[in-house]
Short mmCIF file of C-alpha atoms in Angstrom, two decimals:
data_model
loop_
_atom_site.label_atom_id
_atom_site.label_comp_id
_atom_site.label_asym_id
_atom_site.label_seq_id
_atom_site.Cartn_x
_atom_site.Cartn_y
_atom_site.Cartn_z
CA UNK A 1 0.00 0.00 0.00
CA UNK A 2 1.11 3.51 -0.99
CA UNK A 3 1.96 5.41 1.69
CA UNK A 4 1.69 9.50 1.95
CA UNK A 5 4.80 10.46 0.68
CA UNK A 6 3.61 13.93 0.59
CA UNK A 7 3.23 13.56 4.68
CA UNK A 8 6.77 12.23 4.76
CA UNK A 9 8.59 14.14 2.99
CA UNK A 10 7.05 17.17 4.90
CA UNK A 11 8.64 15.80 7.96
CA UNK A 12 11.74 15.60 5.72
CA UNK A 13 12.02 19.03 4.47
CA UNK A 14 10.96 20.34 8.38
CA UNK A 15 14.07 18.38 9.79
CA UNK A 16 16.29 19.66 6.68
CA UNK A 17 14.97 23.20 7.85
CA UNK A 18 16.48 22.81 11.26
CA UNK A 19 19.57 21.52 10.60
CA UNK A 20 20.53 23.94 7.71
CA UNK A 21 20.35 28.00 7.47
CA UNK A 22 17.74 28.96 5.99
CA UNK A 23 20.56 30.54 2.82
CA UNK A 24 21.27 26.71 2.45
CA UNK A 25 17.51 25.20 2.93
CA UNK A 26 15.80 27.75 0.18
CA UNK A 27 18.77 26.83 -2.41
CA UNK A 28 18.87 23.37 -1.87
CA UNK A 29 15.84 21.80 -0.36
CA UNK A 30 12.92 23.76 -0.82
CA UNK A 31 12.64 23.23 -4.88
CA UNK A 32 13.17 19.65 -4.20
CA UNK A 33 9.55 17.57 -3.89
CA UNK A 34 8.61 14.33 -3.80
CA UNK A 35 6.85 12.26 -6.75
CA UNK A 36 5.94 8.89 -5.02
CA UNK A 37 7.04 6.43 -1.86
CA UNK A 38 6.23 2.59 -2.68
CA UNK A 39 7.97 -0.41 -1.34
CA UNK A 40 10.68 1.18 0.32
CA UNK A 41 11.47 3.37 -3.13
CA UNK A 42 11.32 7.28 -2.66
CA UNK A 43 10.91 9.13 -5.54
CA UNK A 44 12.40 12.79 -5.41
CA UNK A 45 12.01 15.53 -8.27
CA UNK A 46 14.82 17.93 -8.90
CA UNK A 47 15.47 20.74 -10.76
CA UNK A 48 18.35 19.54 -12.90
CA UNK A 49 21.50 17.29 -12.81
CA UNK A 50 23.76 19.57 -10.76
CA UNK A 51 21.20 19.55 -7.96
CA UNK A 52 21.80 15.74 -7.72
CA UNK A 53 26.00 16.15 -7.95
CA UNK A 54 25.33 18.93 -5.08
CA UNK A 55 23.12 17.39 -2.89
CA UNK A 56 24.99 14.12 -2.91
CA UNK A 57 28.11 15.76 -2.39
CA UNK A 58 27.50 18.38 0.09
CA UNK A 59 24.37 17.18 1.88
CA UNK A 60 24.85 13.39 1.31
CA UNK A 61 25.04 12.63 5.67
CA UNK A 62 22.11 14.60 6.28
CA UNK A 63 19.98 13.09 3.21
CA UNK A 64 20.86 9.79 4.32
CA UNK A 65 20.51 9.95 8.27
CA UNK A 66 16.84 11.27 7.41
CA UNK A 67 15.67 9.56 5.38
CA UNK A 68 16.45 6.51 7.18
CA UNK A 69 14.64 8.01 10.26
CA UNK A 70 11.60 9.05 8.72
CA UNK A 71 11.06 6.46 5.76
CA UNK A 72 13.65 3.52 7.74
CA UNK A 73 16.96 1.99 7.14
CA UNK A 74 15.62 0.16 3.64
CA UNK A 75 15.17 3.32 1.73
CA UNK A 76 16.08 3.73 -1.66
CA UNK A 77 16.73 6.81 -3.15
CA UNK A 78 15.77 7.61 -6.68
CA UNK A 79 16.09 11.41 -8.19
CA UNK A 80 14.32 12.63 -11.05
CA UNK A 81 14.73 15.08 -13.31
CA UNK A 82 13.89 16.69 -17.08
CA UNK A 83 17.13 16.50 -19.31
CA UNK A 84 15.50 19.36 -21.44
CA UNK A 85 13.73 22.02 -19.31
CA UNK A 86 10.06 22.53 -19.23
CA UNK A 87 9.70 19.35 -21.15
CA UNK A 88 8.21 15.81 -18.89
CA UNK A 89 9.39 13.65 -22.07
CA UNK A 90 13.27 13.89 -21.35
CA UNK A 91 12.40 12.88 -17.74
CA UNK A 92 15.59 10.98 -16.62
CA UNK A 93 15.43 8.90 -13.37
CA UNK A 94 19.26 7.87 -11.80
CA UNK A 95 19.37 5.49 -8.08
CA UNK A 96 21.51 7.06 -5.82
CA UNK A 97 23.29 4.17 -4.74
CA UNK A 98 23.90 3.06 -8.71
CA UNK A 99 28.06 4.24 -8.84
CA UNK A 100 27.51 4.02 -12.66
CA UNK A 101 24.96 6.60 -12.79
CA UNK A 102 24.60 8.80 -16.10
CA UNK A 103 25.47 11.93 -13.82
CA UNK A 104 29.12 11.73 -12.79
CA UNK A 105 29.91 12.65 -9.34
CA UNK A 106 32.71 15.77 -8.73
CA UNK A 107 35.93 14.40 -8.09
CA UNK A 108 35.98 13.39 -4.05
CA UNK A 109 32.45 13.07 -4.51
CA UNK A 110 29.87 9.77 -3.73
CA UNK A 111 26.86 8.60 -5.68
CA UNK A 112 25.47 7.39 -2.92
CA UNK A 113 24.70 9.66 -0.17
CA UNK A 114 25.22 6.40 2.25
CA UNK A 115 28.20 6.04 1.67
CA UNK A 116 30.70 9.06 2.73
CA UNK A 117 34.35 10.09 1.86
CA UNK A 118 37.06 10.46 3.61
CA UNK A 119 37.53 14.23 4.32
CA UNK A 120 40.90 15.89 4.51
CA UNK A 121 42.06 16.13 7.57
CA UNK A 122 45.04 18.72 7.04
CA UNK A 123 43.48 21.85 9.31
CA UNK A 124 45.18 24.19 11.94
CA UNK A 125 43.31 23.08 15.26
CA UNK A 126 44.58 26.36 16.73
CA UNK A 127 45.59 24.87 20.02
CA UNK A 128 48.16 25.87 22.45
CA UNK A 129 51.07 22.95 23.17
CA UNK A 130 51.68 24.51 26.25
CA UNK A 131 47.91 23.56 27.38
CA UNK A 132 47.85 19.54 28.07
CA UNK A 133 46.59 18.13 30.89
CA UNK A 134 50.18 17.17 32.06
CA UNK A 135 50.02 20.85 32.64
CA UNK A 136 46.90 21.05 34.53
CA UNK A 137 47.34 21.11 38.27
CA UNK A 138 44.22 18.73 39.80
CA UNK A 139 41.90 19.47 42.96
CA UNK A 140 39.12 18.66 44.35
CA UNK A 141 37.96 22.25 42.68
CA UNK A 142 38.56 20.84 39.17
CA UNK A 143 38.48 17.03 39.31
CA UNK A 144 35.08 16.12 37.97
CA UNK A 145 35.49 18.62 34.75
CA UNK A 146 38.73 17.00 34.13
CA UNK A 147 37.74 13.45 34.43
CA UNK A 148 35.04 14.24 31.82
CA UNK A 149 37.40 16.35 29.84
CA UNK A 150 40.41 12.58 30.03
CA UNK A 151 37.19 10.41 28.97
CA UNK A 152 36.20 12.19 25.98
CA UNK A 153 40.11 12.39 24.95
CA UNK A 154 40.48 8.89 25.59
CA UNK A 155 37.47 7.96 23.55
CA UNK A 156 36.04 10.33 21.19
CA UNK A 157 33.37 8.25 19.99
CA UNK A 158 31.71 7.90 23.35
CA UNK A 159 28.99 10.44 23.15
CA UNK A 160 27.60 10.60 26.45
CA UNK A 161 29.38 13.91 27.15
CA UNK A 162 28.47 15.29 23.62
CA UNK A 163 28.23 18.53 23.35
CA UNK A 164 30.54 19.42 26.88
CA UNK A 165 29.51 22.61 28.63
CA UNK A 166 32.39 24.06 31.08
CA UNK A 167 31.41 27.59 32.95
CA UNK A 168 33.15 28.88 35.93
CA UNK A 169 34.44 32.37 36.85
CA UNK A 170 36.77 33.98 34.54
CA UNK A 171 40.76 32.83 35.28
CA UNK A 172 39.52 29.37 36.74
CA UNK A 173 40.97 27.39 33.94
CA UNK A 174 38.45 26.90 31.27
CA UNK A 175 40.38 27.38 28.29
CA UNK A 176 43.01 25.37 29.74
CA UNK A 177 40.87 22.19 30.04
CA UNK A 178 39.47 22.71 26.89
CA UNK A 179 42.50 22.89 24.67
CA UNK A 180 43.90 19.69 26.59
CA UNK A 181 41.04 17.62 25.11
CA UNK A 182 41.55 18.69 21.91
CA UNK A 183 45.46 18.32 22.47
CA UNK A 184 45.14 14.47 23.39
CA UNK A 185 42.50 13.97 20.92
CA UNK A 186 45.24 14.82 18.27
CA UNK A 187 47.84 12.99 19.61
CA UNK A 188 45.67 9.72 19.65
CA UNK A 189 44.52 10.52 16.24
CA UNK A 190 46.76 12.90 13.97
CA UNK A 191 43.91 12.84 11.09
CA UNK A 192 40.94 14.14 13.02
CA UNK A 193 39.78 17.59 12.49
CA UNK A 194 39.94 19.39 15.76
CA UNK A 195 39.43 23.37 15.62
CA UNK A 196 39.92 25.28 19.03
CA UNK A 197 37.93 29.00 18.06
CA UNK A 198 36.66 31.79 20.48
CA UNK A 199 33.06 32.77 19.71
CA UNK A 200 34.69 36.37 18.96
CA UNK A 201 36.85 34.75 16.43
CA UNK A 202 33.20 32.81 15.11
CA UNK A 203 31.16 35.96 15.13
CA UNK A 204 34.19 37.61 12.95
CA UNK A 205 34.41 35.09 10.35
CA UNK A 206 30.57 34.78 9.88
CA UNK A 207 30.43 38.66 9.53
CA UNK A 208 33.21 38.47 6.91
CA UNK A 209 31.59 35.70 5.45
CA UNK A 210 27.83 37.24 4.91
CA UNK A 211 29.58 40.65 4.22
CA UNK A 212 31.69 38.40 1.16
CA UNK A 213 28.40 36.76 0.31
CA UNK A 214 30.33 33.22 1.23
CA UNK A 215 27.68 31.72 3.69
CA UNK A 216 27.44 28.03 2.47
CA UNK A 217 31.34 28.08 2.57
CA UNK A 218 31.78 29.25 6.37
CA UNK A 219 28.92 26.28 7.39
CA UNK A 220 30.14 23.87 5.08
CA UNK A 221 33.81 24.60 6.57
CA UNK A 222 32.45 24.18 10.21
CA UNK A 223 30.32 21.05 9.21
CA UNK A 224 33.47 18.99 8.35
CA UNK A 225 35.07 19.31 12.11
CA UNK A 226 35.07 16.33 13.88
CA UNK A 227 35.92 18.25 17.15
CA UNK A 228 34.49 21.83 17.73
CA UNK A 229 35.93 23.81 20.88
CA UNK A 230 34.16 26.90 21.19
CA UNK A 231 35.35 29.63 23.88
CA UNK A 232 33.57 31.86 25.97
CA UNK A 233 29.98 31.42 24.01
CA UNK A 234 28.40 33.83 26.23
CA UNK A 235 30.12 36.15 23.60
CA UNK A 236 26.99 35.10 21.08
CA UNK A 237 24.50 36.42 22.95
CA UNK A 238 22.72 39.26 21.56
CA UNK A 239 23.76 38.07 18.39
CA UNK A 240 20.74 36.42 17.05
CA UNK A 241 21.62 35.82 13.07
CA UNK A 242 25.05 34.45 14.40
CA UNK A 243 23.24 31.93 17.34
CA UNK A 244 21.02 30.99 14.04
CA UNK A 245 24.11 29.95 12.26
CA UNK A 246 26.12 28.31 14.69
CA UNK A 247 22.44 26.43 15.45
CA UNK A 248 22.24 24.98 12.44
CA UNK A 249 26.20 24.20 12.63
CA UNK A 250 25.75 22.48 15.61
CA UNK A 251 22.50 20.19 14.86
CA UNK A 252 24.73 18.79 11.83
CA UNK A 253 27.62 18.19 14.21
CA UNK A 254 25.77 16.57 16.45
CA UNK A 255 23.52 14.13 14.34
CA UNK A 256 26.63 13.54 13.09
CA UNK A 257 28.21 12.25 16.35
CA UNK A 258 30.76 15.05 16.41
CA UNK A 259 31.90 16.08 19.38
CA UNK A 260 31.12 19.88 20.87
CA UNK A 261 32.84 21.30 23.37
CA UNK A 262 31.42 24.74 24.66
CA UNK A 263 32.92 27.33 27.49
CA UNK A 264 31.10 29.79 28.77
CA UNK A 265 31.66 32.46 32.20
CA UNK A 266 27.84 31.32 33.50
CA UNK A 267 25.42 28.32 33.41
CA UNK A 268 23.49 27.51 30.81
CA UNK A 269 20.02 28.93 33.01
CA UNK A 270 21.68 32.11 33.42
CA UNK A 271 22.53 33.32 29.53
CA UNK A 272 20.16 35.23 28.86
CA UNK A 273 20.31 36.56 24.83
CA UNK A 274 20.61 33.26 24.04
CA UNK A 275 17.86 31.28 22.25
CA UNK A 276 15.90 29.14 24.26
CA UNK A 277 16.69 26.49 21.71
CA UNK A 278 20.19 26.44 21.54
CA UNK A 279 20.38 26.51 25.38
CA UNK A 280 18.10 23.64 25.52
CA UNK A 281 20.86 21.67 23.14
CA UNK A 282 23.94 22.93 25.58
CA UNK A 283 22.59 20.66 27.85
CA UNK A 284 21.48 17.37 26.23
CA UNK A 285 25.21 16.41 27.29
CA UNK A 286 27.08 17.34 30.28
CA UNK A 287 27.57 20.13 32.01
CA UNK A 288 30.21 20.71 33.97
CA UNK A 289 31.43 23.72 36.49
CA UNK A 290 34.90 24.58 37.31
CA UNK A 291 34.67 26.52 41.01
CA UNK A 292 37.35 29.00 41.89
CA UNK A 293 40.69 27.69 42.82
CA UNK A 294 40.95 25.99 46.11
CA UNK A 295 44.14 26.36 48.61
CA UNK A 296 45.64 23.17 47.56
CA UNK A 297 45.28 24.11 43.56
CA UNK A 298 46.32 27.10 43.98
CA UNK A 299 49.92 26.12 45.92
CA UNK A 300 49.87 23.21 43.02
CA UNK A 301 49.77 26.33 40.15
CA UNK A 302 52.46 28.91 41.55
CA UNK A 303 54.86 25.61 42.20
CA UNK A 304 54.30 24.81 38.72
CA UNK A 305 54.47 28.26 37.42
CA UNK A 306 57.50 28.86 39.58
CA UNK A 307 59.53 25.46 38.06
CA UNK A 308 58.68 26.22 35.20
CA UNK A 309 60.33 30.24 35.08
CA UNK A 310 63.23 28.54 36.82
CA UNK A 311 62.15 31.14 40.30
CA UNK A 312 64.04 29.55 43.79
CA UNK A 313 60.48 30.59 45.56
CA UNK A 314 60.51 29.49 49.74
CA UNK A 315 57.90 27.60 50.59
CA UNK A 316 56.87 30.63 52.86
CA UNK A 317 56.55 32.84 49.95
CA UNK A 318 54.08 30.16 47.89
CA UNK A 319 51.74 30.21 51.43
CA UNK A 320 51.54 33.69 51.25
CA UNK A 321 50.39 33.94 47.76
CA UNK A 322 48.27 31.20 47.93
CA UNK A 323 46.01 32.22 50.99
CA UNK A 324 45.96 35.69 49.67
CA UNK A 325 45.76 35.41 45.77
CA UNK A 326 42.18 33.56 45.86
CA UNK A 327 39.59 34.56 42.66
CA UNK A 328 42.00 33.00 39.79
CA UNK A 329 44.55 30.58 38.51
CA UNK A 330 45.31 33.57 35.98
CA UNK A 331 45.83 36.01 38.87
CA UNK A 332 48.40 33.87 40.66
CA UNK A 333 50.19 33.01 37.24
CA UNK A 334 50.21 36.90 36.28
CA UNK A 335 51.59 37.40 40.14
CA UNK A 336 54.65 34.98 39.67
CA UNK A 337 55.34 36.35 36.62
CA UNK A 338 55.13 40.08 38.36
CA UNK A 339 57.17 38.54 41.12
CA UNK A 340 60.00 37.22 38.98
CA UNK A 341 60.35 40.39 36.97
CA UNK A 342 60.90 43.04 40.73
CA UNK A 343 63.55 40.28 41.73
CA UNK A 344 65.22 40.85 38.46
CA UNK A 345 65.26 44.43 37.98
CA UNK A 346 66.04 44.73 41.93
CA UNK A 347 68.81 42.41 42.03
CA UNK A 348 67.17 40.59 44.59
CA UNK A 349 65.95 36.97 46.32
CA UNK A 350 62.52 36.44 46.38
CA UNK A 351 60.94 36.30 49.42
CA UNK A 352 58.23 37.18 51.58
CA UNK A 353 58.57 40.92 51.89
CA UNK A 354 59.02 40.83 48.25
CA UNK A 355 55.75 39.01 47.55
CA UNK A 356 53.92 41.65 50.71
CA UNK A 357 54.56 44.79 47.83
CA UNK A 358 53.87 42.71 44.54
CA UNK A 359 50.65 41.95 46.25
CA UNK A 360 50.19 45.21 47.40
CA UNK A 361 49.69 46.82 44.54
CA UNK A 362 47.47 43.63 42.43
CA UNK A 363 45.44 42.16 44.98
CA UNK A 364 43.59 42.69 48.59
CA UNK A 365 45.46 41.46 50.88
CA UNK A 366 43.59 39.09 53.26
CA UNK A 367 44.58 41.21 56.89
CA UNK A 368 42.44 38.46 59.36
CA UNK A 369 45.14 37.44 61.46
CA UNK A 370 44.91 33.61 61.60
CA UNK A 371 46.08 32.04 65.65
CA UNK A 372 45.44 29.09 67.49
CA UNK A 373 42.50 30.38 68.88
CA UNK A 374 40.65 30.74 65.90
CA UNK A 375 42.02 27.59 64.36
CA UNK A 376 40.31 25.75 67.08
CA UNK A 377 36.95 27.52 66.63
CA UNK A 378 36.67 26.95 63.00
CA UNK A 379 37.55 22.99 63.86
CA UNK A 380 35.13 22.96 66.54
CA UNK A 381 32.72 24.38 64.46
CA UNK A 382 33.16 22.16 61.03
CA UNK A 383 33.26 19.00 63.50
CA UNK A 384 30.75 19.95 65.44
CA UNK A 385 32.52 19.41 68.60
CA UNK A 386 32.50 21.98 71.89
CA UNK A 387 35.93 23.35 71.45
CA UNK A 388 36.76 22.22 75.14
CA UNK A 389 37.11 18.90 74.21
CA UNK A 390 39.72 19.37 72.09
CA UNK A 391 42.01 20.33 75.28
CA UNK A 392 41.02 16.90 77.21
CA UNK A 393 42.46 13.63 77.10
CA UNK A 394 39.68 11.77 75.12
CA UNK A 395 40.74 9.29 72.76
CA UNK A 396 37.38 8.84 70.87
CA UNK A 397 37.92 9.14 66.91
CA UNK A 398 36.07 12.17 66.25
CA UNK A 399 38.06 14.29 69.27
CA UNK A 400 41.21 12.43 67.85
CA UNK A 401 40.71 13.37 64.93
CA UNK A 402 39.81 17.22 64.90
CA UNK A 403 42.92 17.81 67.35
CA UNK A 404 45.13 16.53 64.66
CA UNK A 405 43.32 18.88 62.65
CA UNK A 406 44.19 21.53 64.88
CA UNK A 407 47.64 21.35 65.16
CA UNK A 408 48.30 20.78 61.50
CA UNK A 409 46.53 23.65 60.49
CA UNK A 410 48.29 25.37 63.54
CA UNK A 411 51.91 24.85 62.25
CA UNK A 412 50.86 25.04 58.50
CA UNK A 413 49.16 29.01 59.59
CA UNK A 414 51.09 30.50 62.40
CA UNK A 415 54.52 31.11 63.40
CA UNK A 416 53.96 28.77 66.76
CA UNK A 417 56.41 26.22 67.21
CA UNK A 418 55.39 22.28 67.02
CA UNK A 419 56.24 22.43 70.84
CA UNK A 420 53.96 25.23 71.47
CA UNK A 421 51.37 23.74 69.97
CA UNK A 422 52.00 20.75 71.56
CA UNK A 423 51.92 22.75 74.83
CA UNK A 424 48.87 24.38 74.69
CA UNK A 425 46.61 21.07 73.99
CA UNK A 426 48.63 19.27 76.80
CA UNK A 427 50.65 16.89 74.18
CA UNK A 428 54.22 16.42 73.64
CA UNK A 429 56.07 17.80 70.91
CA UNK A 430 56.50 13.85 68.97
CA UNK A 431 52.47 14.00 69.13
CA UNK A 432 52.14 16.81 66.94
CA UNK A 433 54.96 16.15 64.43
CA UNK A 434 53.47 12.71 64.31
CA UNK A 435 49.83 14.06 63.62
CA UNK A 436 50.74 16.77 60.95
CA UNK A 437 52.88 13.88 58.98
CA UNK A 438 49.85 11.35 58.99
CA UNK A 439 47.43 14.50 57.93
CA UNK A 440 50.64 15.46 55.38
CA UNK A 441 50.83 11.52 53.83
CA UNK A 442 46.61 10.54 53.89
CA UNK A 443 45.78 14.39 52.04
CA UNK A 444 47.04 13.03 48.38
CA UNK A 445 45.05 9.99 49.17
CA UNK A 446 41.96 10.84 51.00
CA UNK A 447 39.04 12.79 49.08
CA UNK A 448 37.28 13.39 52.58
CA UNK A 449 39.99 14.50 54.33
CA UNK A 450 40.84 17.09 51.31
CA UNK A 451 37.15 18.33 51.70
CA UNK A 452 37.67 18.86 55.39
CA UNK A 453 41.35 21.16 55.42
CA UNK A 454 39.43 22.69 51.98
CA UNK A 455 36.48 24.07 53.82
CA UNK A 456 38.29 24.70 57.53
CA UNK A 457 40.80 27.04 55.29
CA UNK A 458 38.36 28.96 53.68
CA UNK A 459 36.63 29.69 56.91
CA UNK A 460 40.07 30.66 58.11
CA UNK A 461 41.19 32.84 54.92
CA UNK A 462 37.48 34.90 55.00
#
């Protein structure tokens, strides 16, 4: 039994509408119709042989994928069309999957829209080498987005992550994370077409593009990636025939199980400017937020940064920065640079008073002055313990446990020596060199126990 092709191909042509511009759709689809549908055999009238040589070259993966959705996987693909104009007589008919066909495909082309060739791979991805992830310090701040970001490198045909959404604050790494994917993506596979672009970069080339009348060239371009990075997209909003564009860009990616990789300053909920339709397609994947630099990341990044600019920094020096050089990894990377520069045109060490005027004049200084007394507060408090206990001779695990607590956070904060410390909670000096070792070794190890110095610090540092 025939079946409405008219129906079907309508659902065709509204599916070809959203995945195309509406430049590519009016050229390309919209004088296309259909003649008949009957026993898996679609008919399709076109206006002439180059329409067949375009659409299977150019449009051959989305053809295919839809019509195998809306009519099934048995389709077979027939175009039609008048040799002579105006005149039903010449009518030729040619199968799309017949290689012998009596219209020749372009060179690099396919007959059969099925059936796709192998693209050239030869693009600049843009990336920066210096941005791998064997250059991206890890903490508890950062983990999850980077375990996403290592299981899309590692395998880039696993889709549940497709498209990736990082947002965080400005400086928190984003770019960073990013460009490693893409990095180890091409290192695992030379040939694949990764592209690293800003969306100020996008919005340029699409403006030079429509002002160069070269539309179909910029989409086609961005259709072939395999792997789109796109930075900072919050830099689309307000710019609705761009969003359109970049739409339509991105529904081909993704029905073609390429991966997207998106950055962006907010959430998702909070852009507003941005159609309600793209935002609803940022988040048929993951998304994933990169919070501001904790204490432990952000002594991991000035180590780093100081290694690699060759600086002899005291460990002293790297506390300081860290507890007071909080909103950014960029901020503490721009202060060690700042840093190495005054010891070099001073002639001098770096040290602590050295890092007291670079910080002076780039950040505010945190001035709460940090002593055993409040340490023992904010452990009380996070453990939920009267802060009296901590001064008795209990042994049960949860006193145990936040006394440690106290005196490594004691000698890692003030100036008091271990047998201060050990003085003032009644235990020997061996105690608390033992207890700030075992909290030193079980921190790399222990996710909990991260979490717990984590938060205690921050209450300290604000």
């Amino acid at each position: 039994m025939e079946q409405n092709h008219t129906i079907l191909w309508e659902k065709c042509l509204a599916m070809f509408r959203d995945y195309l511009s509406p430049e590519q759709f009016d050229h390309w689809f919209k004088p296309v119709t259909a003649i008949s549908y009957k026993d898996n055999v679609l008919n399709l009238n076109v206006p002439s042989p180059f329409f067949v040589e375009m659409l299977e070259e150019r449009y051959f993966d989305l053809l295919s994928k839809t019509l195998h959705k809306v009519y099934g996987p048995e389709v077979k693909l027939f175009y039609n069309f008048n040799q002579v104009s105006n005149e039903p007589s010449t009518s030729v008919s040619i199968e799309s999957s017949n290689p012998s066909s009596a219209v020749a495909p372009r060179p690099g082309a396919s007959s059969n829209p099925f059936n796709r060739p192998q693209e050239d791979a030869d693009i600049d991805a843009q990336l920066n080498p210096r941005y791998t992830f064997e250059n991206y310090c890890n903490s508890v701040s950062n983990r999850v987005a980077r375990s996403i970001g290592e299981a899309i490198a590692s395998d880039p045909k696993c889709k549940t992550f497709n498209p990736l959404f990082v947002f965080g604050s400005p400086g928190v790494g984003k770019t960073h994370l990013i460009q490693a994917i893409g990095i180890r993506i091409k290192e695992r596979n030379p040939r694949s077409r990764v592209l690293y672009v800003t969306a100020r970069l996008f919005e340029s080339q699409y403006t030079t593009a429509l002002k160069n009348n070269r539309i179909n060239d910029f989409i086609n371009f961005y259709q072939s990636i395999d792997v789109l990075i796109l930075d900072d997209i919050q830099d689309l909003i307000g710019k609705e025939s761009t969003q359109r564009t970049f739409f339509h860009i991105f529904n081909h990616l993704q029905l073609n199980q390429k991966q997207i990789i998106l950055s962006s300053d907010t959430r998702p909920s909070q852009m507003e400017g941005m159609e309600q339709r793209m935002l609803d397609r940022f988040k048929w994947g993951m998304t994933a937020e990169l919070e501001k630099p904790d204490y432990e990341l952000r002594r991991s990044v000035l180590t780093q940064k100081a290694k690699q600019e060759g600086f002899d920094i005291p460990e002293e020096v790297i506390d300081y920065i860290a507890s007071n050089v909080t909103e950014s990894i960029r901020e503490l990377e721009g202060i060690m640079v700042s840093l190495g520069v005054h010891a070099t045109v001073l002639g001098v060490g770096i040290t602590i008073d050295l890092a007291r005027r670079v910080l002076a004049n780039a950040v505010k200084i945190n001035l709460r002055q940090i002593n055993f007394e409040i340490i023992t507060q904010e452990v009380s408090a996070y453990y939920k313990i009267e802060p009296d206990q901590l001064f008795t001779k209990s042994r049960k695990r949860e006193i145990s446990d936040a006394r440690q607590m106290v005196m490594y956070l004691a000698k890692k904060h003030t100036k008091m020596p271990l047998k201060a410390i050990g003085t003032r909670l009644d235990r020997t000096h061996a105690t608390v060199l033992y207890a700030c070792r075992n909290i030193e070794e079980r921190l790399p190890l222990e996710k909990k126990l991260q979490e717990d110095v984590d938060s205690i610090e921050s209450s300290l540092l604000s």
